[in-house]
Every structure is written in structure tokens, then in C-alpha cells.
mmCIF file of C-alpha atoms in Angstrom:
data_model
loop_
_atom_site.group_PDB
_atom_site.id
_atom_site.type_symbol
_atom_site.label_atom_id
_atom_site.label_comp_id
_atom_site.label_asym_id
_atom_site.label_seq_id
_atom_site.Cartn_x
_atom_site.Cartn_y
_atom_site.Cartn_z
ATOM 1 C CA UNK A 1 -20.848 7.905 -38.971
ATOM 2 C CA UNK A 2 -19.618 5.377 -41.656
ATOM 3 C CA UNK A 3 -15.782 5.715 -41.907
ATOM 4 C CA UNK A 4 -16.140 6.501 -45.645
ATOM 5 C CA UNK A 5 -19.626 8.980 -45.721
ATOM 6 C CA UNK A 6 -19.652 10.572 -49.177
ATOM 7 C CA UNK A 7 -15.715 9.761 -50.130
ATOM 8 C CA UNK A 8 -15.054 8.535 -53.741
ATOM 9 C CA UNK A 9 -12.632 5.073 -54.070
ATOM 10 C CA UNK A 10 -11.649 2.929 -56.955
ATOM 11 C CA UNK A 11 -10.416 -0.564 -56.436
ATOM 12 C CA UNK A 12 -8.370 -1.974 -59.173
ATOM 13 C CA UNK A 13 -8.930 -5.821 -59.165
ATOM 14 C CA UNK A 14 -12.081 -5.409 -57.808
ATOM 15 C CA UNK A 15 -13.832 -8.262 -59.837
ATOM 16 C CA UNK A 16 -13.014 -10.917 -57.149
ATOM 17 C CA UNK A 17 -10.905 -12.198 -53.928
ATOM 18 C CA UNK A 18 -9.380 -8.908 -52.078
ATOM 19 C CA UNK A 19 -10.747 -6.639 -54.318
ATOM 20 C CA UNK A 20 -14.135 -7.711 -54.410
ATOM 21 C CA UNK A 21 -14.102 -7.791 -50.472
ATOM 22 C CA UNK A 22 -13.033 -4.466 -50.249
ATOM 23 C CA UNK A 23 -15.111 -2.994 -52.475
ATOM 24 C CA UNK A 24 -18.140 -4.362 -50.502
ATOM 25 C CA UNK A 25 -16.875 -3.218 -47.094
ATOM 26 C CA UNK A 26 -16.365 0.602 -48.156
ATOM 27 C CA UNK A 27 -19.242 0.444 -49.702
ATOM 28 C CA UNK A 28 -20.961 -0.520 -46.412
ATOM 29 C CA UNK A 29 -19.021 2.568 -45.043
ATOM 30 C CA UNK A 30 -20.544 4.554 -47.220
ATOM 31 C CA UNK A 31 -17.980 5.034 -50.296
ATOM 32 C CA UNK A 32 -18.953 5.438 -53.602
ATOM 33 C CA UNK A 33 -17.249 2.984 -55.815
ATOM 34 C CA UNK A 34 -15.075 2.750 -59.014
ATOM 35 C CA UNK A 35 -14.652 -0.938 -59.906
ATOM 36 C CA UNK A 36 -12.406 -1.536 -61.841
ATOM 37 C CA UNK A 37 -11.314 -4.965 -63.385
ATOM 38 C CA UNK A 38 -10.053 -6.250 -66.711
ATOM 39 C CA UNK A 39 -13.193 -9.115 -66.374
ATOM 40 C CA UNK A 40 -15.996 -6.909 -66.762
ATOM 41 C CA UNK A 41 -18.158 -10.032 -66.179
ATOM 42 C CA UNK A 42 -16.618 -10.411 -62.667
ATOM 43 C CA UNK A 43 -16.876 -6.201 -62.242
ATOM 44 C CA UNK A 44 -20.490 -6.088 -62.782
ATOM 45 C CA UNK A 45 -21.145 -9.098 -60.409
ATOM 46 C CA UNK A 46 -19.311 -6.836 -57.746
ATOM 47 C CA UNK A 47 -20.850 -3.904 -58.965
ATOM 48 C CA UNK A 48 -23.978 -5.703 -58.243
ATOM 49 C CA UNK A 49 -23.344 -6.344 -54.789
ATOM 50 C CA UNK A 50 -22.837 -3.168 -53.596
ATOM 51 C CA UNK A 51 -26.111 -1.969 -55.080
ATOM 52 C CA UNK A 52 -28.160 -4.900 -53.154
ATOM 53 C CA UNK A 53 -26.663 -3.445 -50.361
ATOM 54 C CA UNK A 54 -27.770 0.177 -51.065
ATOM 55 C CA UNK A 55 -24.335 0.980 -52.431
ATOM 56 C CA UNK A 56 -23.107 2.694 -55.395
ATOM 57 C CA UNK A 57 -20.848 1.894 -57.826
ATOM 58 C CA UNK A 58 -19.687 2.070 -61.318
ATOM 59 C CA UNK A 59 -17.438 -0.379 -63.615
ATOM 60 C CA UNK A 60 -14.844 0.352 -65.592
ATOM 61 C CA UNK A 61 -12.983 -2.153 -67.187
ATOM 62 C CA UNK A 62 -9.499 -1.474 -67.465
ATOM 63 C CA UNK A 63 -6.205 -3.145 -67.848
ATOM 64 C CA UNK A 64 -3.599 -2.186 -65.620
ATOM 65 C CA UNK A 65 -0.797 -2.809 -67.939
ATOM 66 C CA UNK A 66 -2.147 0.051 -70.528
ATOM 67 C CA UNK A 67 -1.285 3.581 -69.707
ATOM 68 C CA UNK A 68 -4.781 4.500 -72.077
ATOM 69 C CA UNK A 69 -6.677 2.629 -69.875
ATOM 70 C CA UNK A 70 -5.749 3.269 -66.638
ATOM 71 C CA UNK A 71 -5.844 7.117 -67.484
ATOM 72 C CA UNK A 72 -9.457 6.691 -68.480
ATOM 73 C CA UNK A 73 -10.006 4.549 -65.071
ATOM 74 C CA UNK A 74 -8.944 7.353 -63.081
ATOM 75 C CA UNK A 75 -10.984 10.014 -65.301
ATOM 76 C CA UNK A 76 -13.652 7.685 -64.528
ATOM 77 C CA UNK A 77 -13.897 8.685 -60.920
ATOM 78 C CA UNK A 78 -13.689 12.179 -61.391
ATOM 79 C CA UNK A 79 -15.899 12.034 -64.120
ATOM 80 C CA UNK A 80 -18.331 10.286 -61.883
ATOM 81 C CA UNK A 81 -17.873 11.399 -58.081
ATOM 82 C CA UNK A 82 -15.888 14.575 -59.210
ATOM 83 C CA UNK A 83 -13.036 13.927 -57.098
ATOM 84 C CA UNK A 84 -11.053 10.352 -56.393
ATOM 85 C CA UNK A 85 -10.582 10.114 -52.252
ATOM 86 C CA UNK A 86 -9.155 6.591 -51.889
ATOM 87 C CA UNK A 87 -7.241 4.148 -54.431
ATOM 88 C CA UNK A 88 -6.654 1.025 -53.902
ATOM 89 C CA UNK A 89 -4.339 -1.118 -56.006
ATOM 90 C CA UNK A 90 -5.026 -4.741 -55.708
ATOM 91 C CA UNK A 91 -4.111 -6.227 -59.332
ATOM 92 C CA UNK A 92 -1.834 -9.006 -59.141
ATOM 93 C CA UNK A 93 -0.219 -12.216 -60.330
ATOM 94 C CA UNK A 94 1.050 -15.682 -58.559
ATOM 95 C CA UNK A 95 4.211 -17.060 -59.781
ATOM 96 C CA UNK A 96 2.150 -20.591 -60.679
ATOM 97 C CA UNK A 97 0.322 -17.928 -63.140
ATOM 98 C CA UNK A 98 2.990 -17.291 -65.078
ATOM 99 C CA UNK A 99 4.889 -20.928 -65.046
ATOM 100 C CA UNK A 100 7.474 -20.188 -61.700
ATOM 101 C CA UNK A 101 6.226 -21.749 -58.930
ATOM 102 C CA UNK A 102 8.389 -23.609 -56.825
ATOM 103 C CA UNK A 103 11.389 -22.582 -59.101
ATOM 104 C CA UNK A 104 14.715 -21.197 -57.991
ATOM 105 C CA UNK A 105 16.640 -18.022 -59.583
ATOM 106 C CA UNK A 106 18.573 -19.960 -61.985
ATOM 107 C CA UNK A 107 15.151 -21.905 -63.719
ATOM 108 C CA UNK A 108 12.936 -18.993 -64.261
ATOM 109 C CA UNK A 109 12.390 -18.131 -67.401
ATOM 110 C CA UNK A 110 13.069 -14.036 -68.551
ATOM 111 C CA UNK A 111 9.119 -13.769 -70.079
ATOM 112 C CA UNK A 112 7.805 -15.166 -66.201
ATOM 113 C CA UNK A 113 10.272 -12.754 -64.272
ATOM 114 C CA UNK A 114 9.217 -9.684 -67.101
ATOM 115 C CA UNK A 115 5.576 -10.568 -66.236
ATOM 116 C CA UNK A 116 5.736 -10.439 -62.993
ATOM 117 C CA UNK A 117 7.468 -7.310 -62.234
ATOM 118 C CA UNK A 118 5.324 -6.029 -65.151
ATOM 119 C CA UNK A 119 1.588 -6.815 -63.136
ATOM 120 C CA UNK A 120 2.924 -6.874 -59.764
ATOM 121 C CA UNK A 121 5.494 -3.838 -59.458
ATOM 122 C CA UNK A 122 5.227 -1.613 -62.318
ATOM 123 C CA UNK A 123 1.371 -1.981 -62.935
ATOM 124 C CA UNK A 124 1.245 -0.278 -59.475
ATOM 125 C CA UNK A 125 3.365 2.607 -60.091
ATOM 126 C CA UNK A 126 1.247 3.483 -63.678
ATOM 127 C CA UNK A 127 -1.847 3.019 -60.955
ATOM 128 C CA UNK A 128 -0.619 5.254 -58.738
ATOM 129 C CA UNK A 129 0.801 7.824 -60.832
ATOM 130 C CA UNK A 130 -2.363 9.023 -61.970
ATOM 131 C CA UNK A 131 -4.315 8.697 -58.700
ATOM 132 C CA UNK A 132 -1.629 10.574 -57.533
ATOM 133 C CA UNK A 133 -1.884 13.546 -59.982
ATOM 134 C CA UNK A 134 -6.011 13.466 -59.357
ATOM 135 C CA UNK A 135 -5.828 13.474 -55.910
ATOM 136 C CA UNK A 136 -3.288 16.315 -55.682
ATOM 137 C CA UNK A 137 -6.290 18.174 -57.669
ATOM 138 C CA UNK A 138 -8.330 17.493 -54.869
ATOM 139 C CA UNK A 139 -6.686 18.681 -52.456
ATOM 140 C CA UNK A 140 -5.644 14.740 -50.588
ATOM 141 C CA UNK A 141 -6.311 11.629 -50.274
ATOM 142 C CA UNK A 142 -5.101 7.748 -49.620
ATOM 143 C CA UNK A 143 -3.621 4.874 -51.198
ATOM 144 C CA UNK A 144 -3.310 1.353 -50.169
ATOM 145 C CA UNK A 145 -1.336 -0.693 -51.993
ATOM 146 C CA UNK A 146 -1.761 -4.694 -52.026
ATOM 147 C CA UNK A 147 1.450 -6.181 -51.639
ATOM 148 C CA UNK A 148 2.110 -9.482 -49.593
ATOM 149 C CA UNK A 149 3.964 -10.975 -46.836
ATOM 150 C CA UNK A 150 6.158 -11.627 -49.924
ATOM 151 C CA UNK A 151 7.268 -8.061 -49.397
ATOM 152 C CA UNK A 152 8.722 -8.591 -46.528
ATOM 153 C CA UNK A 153 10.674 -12.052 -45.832
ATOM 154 C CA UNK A 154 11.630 -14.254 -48.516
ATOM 155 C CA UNK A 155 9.715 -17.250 -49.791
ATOM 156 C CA UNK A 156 11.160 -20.400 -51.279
ATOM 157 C CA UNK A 157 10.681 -20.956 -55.208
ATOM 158 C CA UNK A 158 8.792 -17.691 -55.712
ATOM 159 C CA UNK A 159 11.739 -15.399 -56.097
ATOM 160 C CA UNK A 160 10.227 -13.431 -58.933
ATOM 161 C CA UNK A 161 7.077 -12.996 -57.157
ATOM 162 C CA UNK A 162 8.921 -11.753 -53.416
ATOM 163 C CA UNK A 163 11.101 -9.318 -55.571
ATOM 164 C CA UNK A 164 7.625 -7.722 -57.346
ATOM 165 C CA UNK A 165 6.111 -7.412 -54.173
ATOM 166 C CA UNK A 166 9.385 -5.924 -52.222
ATOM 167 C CA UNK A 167 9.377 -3.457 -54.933
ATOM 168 C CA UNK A 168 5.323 -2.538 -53.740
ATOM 169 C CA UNK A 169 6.345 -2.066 -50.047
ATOM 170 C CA UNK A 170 9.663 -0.245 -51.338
ATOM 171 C CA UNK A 171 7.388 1.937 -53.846
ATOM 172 C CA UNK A 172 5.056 2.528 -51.482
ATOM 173 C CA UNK A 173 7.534 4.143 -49.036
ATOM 174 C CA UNK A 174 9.068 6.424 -51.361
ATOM 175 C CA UNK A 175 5.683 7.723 -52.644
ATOM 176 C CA UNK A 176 4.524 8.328 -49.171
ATOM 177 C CA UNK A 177 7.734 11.205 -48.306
ATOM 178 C CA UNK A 178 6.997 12.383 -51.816
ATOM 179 C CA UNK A 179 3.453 13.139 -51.513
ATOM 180 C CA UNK A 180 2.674 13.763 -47.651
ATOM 181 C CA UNK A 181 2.915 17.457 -47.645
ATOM 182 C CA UNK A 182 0.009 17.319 -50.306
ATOM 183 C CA UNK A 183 -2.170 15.437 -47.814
ATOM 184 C CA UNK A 184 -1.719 12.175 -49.352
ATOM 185 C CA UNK A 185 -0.886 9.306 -47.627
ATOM 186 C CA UNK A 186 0.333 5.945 -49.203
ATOM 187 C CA UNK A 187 0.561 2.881 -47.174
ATOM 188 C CA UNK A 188 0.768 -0.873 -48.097
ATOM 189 C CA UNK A 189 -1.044 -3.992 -47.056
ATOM 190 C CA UNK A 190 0.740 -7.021 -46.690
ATOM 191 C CA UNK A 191 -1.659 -10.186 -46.806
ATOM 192 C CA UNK A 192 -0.399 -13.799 -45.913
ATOM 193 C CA UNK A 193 -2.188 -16.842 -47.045
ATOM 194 C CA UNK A 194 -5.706 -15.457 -47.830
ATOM 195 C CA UNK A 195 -8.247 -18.125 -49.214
ATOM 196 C CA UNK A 196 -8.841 -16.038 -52.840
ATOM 197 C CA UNK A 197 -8.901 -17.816 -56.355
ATOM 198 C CA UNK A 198 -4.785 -16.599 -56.748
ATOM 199 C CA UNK A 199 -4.439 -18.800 -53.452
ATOM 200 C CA UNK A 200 -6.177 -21.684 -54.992
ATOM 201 C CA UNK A 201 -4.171 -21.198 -57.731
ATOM 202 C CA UNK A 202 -1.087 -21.795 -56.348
ATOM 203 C CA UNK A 203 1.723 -24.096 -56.109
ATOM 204 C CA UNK A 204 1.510 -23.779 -52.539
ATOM 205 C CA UNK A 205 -1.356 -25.901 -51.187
ATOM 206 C CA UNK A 206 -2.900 -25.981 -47.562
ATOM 207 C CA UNK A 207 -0.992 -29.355 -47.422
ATOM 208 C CA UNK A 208 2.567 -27.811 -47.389
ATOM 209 C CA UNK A 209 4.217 -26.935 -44.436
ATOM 210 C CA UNK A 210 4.416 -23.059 -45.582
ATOM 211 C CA UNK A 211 0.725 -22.767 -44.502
ATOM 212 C CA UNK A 212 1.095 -24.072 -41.006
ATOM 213 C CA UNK A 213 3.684 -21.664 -40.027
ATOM 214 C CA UNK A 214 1.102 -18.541 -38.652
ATOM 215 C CA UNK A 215 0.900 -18.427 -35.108
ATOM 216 C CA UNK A 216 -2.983 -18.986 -36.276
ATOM 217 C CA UNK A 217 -2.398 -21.917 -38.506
ATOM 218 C CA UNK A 218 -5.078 -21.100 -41.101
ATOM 219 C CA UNK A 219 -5.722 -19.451 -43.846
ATOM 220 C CA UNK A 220 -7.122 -15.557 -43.512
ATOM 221 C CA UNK A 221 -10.056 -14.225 -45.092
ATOM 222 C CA UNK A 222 -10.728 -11.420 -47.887
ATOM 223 C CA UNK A 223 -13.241 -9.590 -45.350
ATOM 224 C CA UNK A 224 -9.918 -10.115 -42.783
ATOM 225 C CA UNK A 225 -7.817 -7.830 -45.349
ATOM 226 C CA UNK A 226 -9.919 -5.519 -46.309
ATOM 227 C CA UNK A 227 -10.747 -4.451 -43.059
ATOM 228 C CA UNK A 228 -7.110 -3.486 -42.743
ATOM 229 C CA UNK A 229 -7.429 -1.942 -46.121
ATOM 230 C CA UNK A 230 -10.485 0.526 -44.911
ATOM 231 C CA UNK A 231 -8.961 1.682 -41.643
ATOM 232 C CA UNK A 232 -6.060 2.431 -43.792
ATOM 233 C CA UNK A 233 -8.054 4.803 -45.611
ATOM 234 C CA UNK A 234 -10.424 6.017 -43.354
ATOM 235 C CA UNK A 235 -9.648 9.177 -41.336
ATOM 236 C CA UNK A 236 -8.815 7.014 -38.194
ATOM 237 C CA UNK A 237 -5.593 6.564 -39.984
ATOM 238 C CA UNK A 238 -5.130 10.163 -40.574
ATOM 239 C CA UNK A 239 -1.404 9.844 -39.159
ATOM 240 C CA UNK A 240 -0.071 7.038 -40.715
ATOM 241 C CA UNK A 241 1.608 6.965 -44.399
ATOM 242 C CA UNK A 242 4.479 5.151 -45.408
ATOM 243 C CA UNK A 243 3.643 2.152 -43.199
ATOM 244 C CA UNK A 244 3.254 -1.950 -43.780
ATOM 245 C CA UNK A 245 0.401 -3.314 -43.101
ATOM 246 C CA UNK A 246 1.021 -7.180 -42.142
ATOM 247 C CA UNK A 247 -2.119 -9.213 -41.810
ATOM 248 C CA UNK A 248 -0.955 -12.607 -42.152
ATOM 249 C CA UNK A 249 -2.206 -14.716 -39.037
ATOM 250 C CA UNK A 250 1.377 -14.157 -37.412
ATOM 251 C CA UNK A 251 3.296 -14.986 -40.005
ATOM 252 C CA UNK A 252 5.957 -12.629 -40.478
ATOM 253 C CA UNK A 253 6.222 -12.118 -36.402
#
């Protein structure tokens, strides 16, 4: 039986890299999908995937950074499947994106380190929030959120970027002992160097030392995550909230 038969999900971000891969796998497990992405262009091509596959799936383009929006994201899903299952939070922003990489505390500027915690940290907690509130409705459910090995040791020149994603793992804890006894569990994922367009992005390049320091000495894959991401959510994991999720090739052992 696929681990998702008949379960609603919405995957924020899911117009590319992580998002997109994830929304394809639990699709394949038989979810029916919310995707949700501020590039409706990149939404529908992932919507469009999982319907040559046999899947289903609706887009909603939404910016996570909007209370309006995200509300009508999560109505979405109910509106649609009735009921929202699994959420999974995958929006985020590099440092390079927003002018800091490779700078130390004292040289970022207050709009990059606002913007940061803004997408990164508190775009999560406005996701959640409302999944939250929907799934106590329906009686449970599961969160992942996408945070980074970021969220767990530091990282030179991307001290904005480690504090967001600290703040995700931190987040993700404390929601976790709020919400179990409602049959919600909330766990995090924390990806190393995954070849996505955020990676390619970056001011870290498969040339720097950084990247050799996994145990595998690659780069993962989005299909590598969000196979994480699915057992996570799947009923296999029916005992485990409040956890961190490394998948990072070693990295953080």
C-alpha cells in the first residue's frame, strides 16, 4: 500500500529543487497534492508532473510572507481534499540571495539579516500556524519542516542564514510538545549540500573546501531529501515528532 493512499499534503516551495521532488514522490505514494509556490509558472510545471504520472494536484500560488495568502493556501486544501494530512514547509532563501554570502556578523547589512529571518524563520511559523489550526480540525496530522545542516553547526560567512535555520529546528521542537497530544507531529529535515537552483546560487561552489567535507564527498540529491521528507510523514513514522532529520552525506557526523 502506498505510504500516502488517499492523504491530502501541500508543499510550500513546491515549484522547483526540494519542493518539486517531494511533491513528485508523495504523489507516487499516492497523496493528493497542494502546490504551492509564489512562481505559478514553475507550480503548474510541477503540477504537471504529477498528473503524467497519474497524480493529482492543484496550484495555488501563494506568498509565504502574506498572512492573506497563506490563509487562502491552507483553505485551499480543505477546500479541495476536505482535510490537510501533511504540510510541508520548504520556502527558503540563501544568504548570496539577499547580498551576505561569505560575510561576517559585523558586514551584514540590517535589510539582508530582516530578510532572512523574515523567509527562512518566520515565514515558517505563519506556515505552520494555520496548518496547525486545520489539522487540529481534522483530527492529526504531520509537518516537516525544511531547515538545513545550517540548523545545526555553524557555517562560516552565512551567519544570518545558520541563525534562520536554528530558529526552524528550534521552532520545530517547541511546536512538536505543543501539538502532540492532538496527534500532530512536527519534525524537521536538515539537508546538506543538495544540487537545487539555491545551491547553484550560492557563494559556496563545489570548488570550496566546505563541499568536500561529507564522509560522501558529493553533493546529495532532491529525490535523496525528499525521501526523508515522506517517511517523515508517512505512518512508518508514527512515533517520531520533535526530531532532526540530517541528510547531509555525513556532514554534521
Amino acid at each position: 500500500m502506498p505510504a500516502l493512499e488517499a492523504k491530502s499534503a501541500l508543499v510550500t516551495g513546491g515549484g522547483s529543487g526540494i519542493g518539486r521532488a517531494t511533491c513528485e514522490l508523495f504523489a507516487r505514494e499516492g497523496a493528493r497534492l497542494i502546490v504551492a509556490d509564489i512562481d505559478k509558472e514553475a507550480a503548474e510545471q510541477t503540477a504537471d508532473l504529477v498528473r503524467a504520472e497519474g497524480g493529482e494536484a492543484r496550484v495555488v500560488v501563494a506568498d509565504v510572507n502574506r498572512v492573506e495568502q497563506v490563509t487562502a493556501m491552507v483553505a485551499a486544501a480543505i477546500e479541495t481534499y476536505g482535510r490537510l494530512d501533511c504540510a510541508v514547509n520548504n520556502v527558503g532563501i540563501s544568504a548570496s540571495q539577499v547580498g551576505a554570502g561569505g560575510q561576517r556578523v559585523g558586514d551584514i547589512s540590517e535589510e539582508a539579516w530582516e530578510r532572512l529571518i523574515c523567509v527562512n524563520l518566520t515565514s515558517v511559523w505563519r506556515c505552520m500556524k494555520y496548518e496547525l489550526l486545520a489539522m487540529e480540525r481534522s483530527g492529526g496530522g504531520a509537518i516537516v519542516n525544511i531547515a538545513s545542516i545550517a540548523g545545526l553547526v555553524g557555517l562560516p560567512g552565512a551567519h544570518g542564514y545558520v541563525a534562520s535555520k536554528h530558529g526552524v529546528v528550534g521552532l520545530t521542537k517547541a511546536a512538536a510538545m505543543d501539538h502532540a497530544a492532538a496527534g500532530i507531529r512536527v519534525n524537521a529535515v536538515c539537508p546538506g549540500y543538495i544540487d537545487t537552483p539555491m545551491r547553484a546560487n550560492s557563494w559556496v561552489s563545489p570548488e570550496r573546501p566546505i563541499i568536500t567535507r561529507p564522509a560522501m564527498k558529493r553533493t546529495g540529491k532532491t529525490d535523496e531529501v525528499a525521501g526523508g521528507v515522506l517517511w517523515l510523514c508517512s505512518d512508518q513514522a508514527s512515533f517520531v515528532t520533535g526530531t532532526t532529520l540530517a541528510i547531509d552525506g555525513g556532514y554534521t557526523s
